[in-house]
Short mmCIF file of C-alpha atoms in Angstrom, two decimals:
data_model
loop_
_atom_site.label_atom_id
_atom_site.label_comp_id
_atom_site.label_asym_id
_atom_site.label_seq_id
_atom_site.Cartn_x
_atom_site.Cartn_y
_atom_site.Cartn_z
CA UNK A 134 11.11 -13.96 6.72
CA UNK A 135 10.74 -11.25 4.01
CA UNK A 136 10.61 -7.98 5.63
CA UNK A 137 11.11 -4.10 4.71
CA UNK A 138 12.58 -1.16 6.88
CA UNK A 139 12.36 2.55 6.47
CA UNK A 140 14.59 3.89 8.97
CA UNK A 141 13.44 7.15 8.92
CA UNK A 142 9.99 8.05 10.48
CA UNK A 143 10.19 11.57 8.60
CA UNK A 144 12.56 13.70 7.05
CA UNK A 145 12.33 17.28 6.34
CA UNK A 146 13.73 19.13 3.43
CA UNK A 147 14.10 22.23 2.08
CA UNK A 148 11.99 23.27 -1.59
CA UNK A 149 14.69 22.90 -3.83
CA UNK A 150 16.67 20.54 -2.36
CA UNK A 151 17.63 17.27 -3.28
CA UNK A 152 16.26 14.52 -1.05
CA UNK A 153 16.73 10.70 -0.80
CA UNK A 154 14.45 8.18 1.51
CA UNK A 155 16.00 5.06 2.85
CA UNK A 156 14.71 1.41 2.38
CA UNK A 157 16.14 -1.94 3.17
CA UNK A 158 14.95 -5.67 2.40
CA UNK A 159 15.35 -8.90 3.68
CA UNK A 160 14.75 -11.25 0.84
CA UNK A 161 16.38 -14.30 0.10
CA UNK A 162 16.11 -14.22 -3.83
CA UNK A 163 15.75 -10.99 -5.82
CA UNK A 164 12.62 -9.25 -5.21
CA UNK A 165 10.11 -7.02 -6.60
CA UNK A 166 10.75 -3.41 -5.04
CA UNK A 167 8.36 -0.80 -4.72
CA UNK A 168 8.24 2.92 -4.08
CA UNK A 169 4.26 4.08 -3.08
CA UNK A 170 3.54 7.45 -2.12
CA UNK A 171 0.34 8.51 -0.02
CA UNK A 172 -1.22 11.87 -0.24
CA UNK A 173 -3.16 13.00 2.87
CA UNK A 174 -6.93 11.14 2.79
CA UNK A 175 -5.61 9.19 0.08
CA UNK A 176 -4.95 5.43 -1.23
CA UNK A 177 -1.28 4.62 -2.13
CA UNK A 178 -0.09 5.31 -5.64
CA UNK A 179 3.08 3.60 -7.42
CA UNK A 180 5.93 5.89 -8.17
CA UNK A 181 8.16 3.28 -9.79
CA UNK A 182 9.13 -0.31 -9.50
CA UNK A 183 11.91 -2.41 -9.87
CA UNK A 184 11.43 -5.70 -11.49
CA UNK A 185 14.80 -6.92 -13.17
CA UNK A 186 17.56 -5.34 -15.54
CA UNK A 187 18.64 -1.93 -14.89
CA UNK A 188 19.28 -1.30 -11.25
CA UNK A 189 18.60 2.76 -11.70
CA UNK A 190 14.69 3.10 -12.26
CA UNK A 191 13.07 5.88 -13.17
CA UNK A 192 9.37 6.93 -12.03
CA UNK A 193 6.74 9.25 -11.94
CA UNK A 194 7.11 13.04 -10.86
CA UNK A 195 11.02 13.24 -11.47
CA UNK A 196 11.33 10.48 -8.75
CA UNK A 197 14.49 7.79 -9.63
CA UNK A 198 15.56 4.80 -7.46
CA UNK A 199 18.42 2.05 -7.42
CA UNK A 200 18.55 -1.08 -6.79
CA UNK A 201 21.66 -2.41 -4.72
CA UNK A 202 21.83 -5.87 -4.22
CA UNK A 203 25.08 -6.00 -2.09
CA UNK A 204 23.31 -3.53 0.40
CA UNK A 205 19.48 -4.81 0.46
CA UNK A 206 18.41 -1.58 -0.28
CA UNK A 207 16.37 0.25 -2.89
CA UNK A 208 16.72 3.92 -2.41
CA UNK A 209 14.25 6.43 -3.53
CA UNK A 210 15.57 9.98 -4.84
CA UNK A 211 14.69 13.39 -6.72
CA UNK A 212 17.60 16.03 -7.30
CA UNK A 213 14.97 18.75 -6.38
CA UNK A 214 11.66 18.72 -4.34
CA UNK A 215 8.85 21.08 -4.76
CA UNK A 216 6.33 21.57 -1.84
CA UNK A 217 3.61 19.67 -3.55
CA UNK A 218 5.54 16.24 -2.81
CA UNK A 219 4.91 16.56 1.01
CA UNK A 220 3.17 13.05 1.68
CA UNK A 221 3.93 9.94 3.02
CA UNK A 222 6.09 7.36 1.05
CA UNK A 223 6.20 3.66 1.03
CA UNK A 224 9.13 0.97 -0.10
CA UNK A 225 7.27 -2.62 -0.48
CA UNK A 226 8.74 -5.78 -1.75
CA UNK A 227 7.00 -8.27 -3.55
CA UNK A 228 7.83 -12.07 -2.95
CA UNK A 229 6.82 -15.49 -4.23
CA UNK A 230 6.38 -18.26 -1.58
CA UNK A 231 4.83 -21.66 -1.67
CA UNK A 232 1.14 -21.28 -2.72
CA UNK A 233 0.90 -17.74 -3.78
CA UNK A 234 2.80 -14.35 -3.67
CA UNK A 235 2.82 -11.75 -0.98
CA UNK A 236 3.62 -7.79 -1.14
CA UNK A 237 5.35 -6.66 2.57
CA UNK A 238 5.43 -2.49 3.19
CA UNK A 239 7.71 -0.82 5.29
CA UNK A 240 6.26 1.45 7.96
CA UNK A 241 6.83 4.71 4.98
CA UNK A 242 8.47 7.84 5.46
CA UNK A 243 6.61 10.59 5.85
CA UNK A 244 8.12 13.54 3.87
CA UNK A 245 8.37 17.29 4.71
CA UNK A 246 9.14 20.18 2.50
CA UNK A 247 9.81 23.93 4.32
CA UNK A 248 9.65 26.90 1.85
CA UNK B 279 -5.27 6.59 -13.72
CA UNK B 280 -6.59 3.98 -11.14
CA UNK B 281 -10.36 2.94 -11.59
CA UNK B 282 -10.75 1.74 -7.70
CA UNK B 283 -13.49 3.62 -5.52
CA UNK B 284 -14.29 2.86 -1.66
CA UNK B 285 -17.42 3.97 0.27
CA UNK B 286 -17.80 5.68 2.42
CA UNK B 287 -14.64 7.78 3.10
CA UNK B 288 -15.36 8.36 6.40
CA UNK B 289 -17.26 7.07 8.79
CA UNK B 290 -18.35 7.39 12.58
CA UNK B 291 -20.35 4.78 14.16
CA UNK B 292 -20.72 3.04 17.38
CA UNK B 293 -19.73 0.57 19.34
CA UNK B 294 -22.15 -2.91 18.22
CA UNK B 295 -23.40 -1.66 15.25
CA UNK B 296 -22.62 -3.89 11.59
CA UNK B 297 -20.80 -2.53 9.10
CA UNK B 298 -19.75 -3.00 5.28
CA UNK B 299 -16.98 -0.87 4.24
CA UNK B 300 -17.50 -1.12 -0.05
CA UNK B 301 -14.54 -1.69 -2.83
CA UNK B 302 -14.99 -1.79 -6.76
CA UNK B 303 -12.27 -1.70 -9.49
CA UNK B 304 -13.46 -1.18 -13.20
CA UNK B 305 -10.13 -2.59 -14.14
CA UNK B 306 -11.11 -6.52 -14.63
CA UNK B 307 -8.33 -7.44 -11.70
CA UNK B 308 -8.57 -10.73 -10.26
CA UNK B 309 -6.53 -10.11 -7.16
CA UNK B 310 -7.71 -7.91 -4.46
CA UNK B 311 -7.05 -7.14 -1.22
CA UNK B 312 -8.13 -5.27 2.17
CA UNK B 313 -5.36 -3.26 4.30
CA UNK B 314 -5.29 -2.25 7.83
CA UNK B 315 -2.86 0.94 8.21
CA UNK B 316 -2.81 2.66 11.88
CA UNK B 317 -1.04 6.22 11.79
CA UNK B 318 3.10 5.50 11.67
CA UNK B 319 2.69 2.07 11.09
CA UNK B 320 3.10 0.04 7.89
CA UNK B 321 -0.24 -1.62 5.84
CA UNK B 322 -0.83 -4.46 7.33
CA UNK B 323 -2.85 -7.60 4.69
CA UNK B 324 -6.21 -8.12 6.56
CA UNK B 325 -8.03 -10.07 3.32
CA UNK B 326 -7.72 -11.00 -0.27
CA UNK B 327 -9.08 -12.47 -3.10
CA UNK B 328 -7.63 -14.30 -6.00
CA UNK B 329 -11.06 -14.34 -7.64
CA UNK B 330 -14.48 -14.85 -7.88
CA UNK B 331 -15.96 -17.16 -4.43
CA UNK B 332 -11.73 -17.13 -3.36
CA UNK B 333 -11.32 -15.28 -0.21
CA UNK B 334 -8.27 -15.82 2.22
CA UNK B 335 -7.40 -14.18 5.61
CA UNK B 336 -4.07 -12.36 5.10
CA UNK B 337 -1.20 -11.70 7.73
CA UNK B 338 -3.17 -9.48 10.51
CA UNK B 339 -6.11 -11.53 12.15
CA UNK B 340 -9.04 -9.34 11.57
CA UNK B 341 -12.40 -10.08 12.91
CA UNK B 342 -14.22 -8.66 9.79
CA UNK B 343 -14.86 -11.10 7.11
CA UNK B 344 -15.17 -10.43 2.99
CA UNK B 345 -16.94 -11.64 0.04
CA UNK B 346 -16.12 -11.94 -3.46
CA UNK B 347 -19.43 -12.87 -5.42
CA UNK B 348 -18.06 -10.60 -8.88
CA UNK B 349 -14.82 -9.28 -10.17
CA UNK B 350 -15.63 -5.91 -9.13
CA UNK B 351 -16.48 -6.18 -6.15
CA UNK B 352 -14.66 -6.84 -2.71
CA UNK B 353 -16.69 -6.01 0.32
CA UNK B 354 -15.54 -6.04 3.87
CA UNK B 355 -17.98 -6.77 7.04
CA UNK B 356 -17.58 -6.04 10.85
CA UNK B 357 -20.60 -7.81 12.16
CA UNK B 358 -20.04 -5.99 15.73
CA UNK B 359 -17.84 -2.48 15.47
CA UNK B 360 -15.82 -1.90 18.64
CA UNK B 361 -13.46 0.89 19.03
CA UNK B 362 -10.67 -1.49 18.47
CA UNK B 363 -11.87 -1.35 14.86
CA UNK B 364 -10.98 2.23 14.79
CA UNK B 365 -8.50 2.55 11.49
CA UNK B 366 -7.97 3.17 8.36
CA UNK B 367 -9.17 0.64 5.74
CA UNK B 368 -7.63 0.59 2.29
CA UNK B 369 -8.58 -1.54 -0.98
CA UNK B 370 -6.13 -2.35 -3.55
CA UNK B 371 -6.43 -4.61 -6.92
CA UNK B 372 -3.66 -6.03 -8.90
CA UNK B 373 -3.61 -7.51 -12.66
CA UNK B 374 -1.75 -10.38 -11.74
CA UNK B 375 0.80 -12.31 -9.28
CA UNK B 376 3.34 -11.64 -11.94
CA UNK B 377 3.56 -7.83 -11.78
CA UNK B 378 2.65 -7.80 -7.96
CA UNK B 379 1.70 -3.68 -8.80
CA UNK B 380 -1.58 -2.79 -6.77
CA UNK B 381 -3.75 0.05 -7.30
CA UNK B 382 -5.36 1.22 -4.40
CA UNK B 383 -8.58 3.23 -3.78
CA UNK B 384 -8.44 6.37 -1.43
CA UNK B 385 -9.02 4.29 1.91
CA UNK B 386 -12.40 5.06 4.62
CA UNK B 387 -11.29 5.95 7.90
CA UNK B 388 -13.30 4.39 10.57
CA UNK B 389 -13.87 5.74 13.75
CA UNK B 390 -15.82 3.09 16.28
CA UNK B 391 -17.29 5.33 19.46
#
């Protein structure tokens, strides 16, 4: 069964610093990957996706992830964070199966920054 | 920017009463879909909709029910609240099964006395 981890519950960096959030899949073809991030009292928002081609995707707000296949994971990064990216973030993978399509989300990370 | 609104935001209410929790996209999307998401825990598919008069219980059994009588619109019903019902409720549309992106609207927190 199709399923997505984010081993860390939260992570806390400093402004400035560089940060990366884990995710891993279990999918037995190659997925649709998903970064979401969620601001307090708000609905999720896409940061980037991975669909096919190159495995290094760039998003929104300076946020880049890649794609691994021989690892299952899909790890989100930015080489410096500022305090207003303090929210919760979400890895999702989207998968086909017989009669439809289903999108899976990992339990997020929730992310944060110290001045 | 994301043209997907849910009413109320927040609401208090108790235990018994009915409730409809609202969701409209301006987008034209055919798919949408109701989330469940407890603090620390990862959205879990209550209900979705491929289209107009399609409606399909997702992976969580929830005891509300939904309609889909036009695009726009999604609503989701708890005929009897109980504080088990006590969550977070989020909407989301998509364009299509091929892209699999949702957009989602800012959620209504529920709180069943």
């Amino acid at each position: 069964a199709q399923s997505v981890t984010q081993p860390d519950i939260h992570i806390t960096v400093s402004e400035g610093a560089s940060l990366e959030l884990r995710c891993n899949y279990s999918y037995g073809a190659t997925p649709y990957l998903f970064w979401y991030v969620q601001s307090p009292g708000q609905g999720l928002q896409l940061l980037l996706k991975y669909f096919s081609g190159d495995t290094l995707v760039q998003g929104i707000k300076g946020f880049e992830a890649e794609f691994k296949r021989s690892q299952s994971s899909f790890n989100l990064r930015k080489p410096s964070v500022h305090w207003s990216d303090a929210a919760e973030y979400f890895c999702a993978v989207g998968a086909g199966y017989t009669g439809g399509f289903k999108t899976i989300f990992g339990a997020g990370t929730r992310l944060f920054v110290k001045a | 920017e994301a043209d997907i609104y849910q009413t109320p935001r927040y609401l208090v209410i108790g235990t018994g009463k009915k409730i409809t929790l609202e969701c409209s996209q301006t987008m034209g999307h055919d798919k949408m879909y109701w989330y469940q998401q407890d603090p620390g825990m990862e959205l879990h598919l209550i209900h979705y909709s491929y289209g107009v008069n399609s409606t399909e219980k997702g992976d969580l059994s929830s005891e509300s029910t939904v309609s889909r009588i036009r695009t726009e619109h999604f609503p989701l019903t708890l005929e009897s609240a109980r504080p088990s019902h006590t969550s977070q409720y989020l909407c989301a549309s998509s364009e299509s099964a091929v892209s699999y992106e949702q957009y989602f609207g800012p959620g209504t927190r529920l709180t069943v006395t």
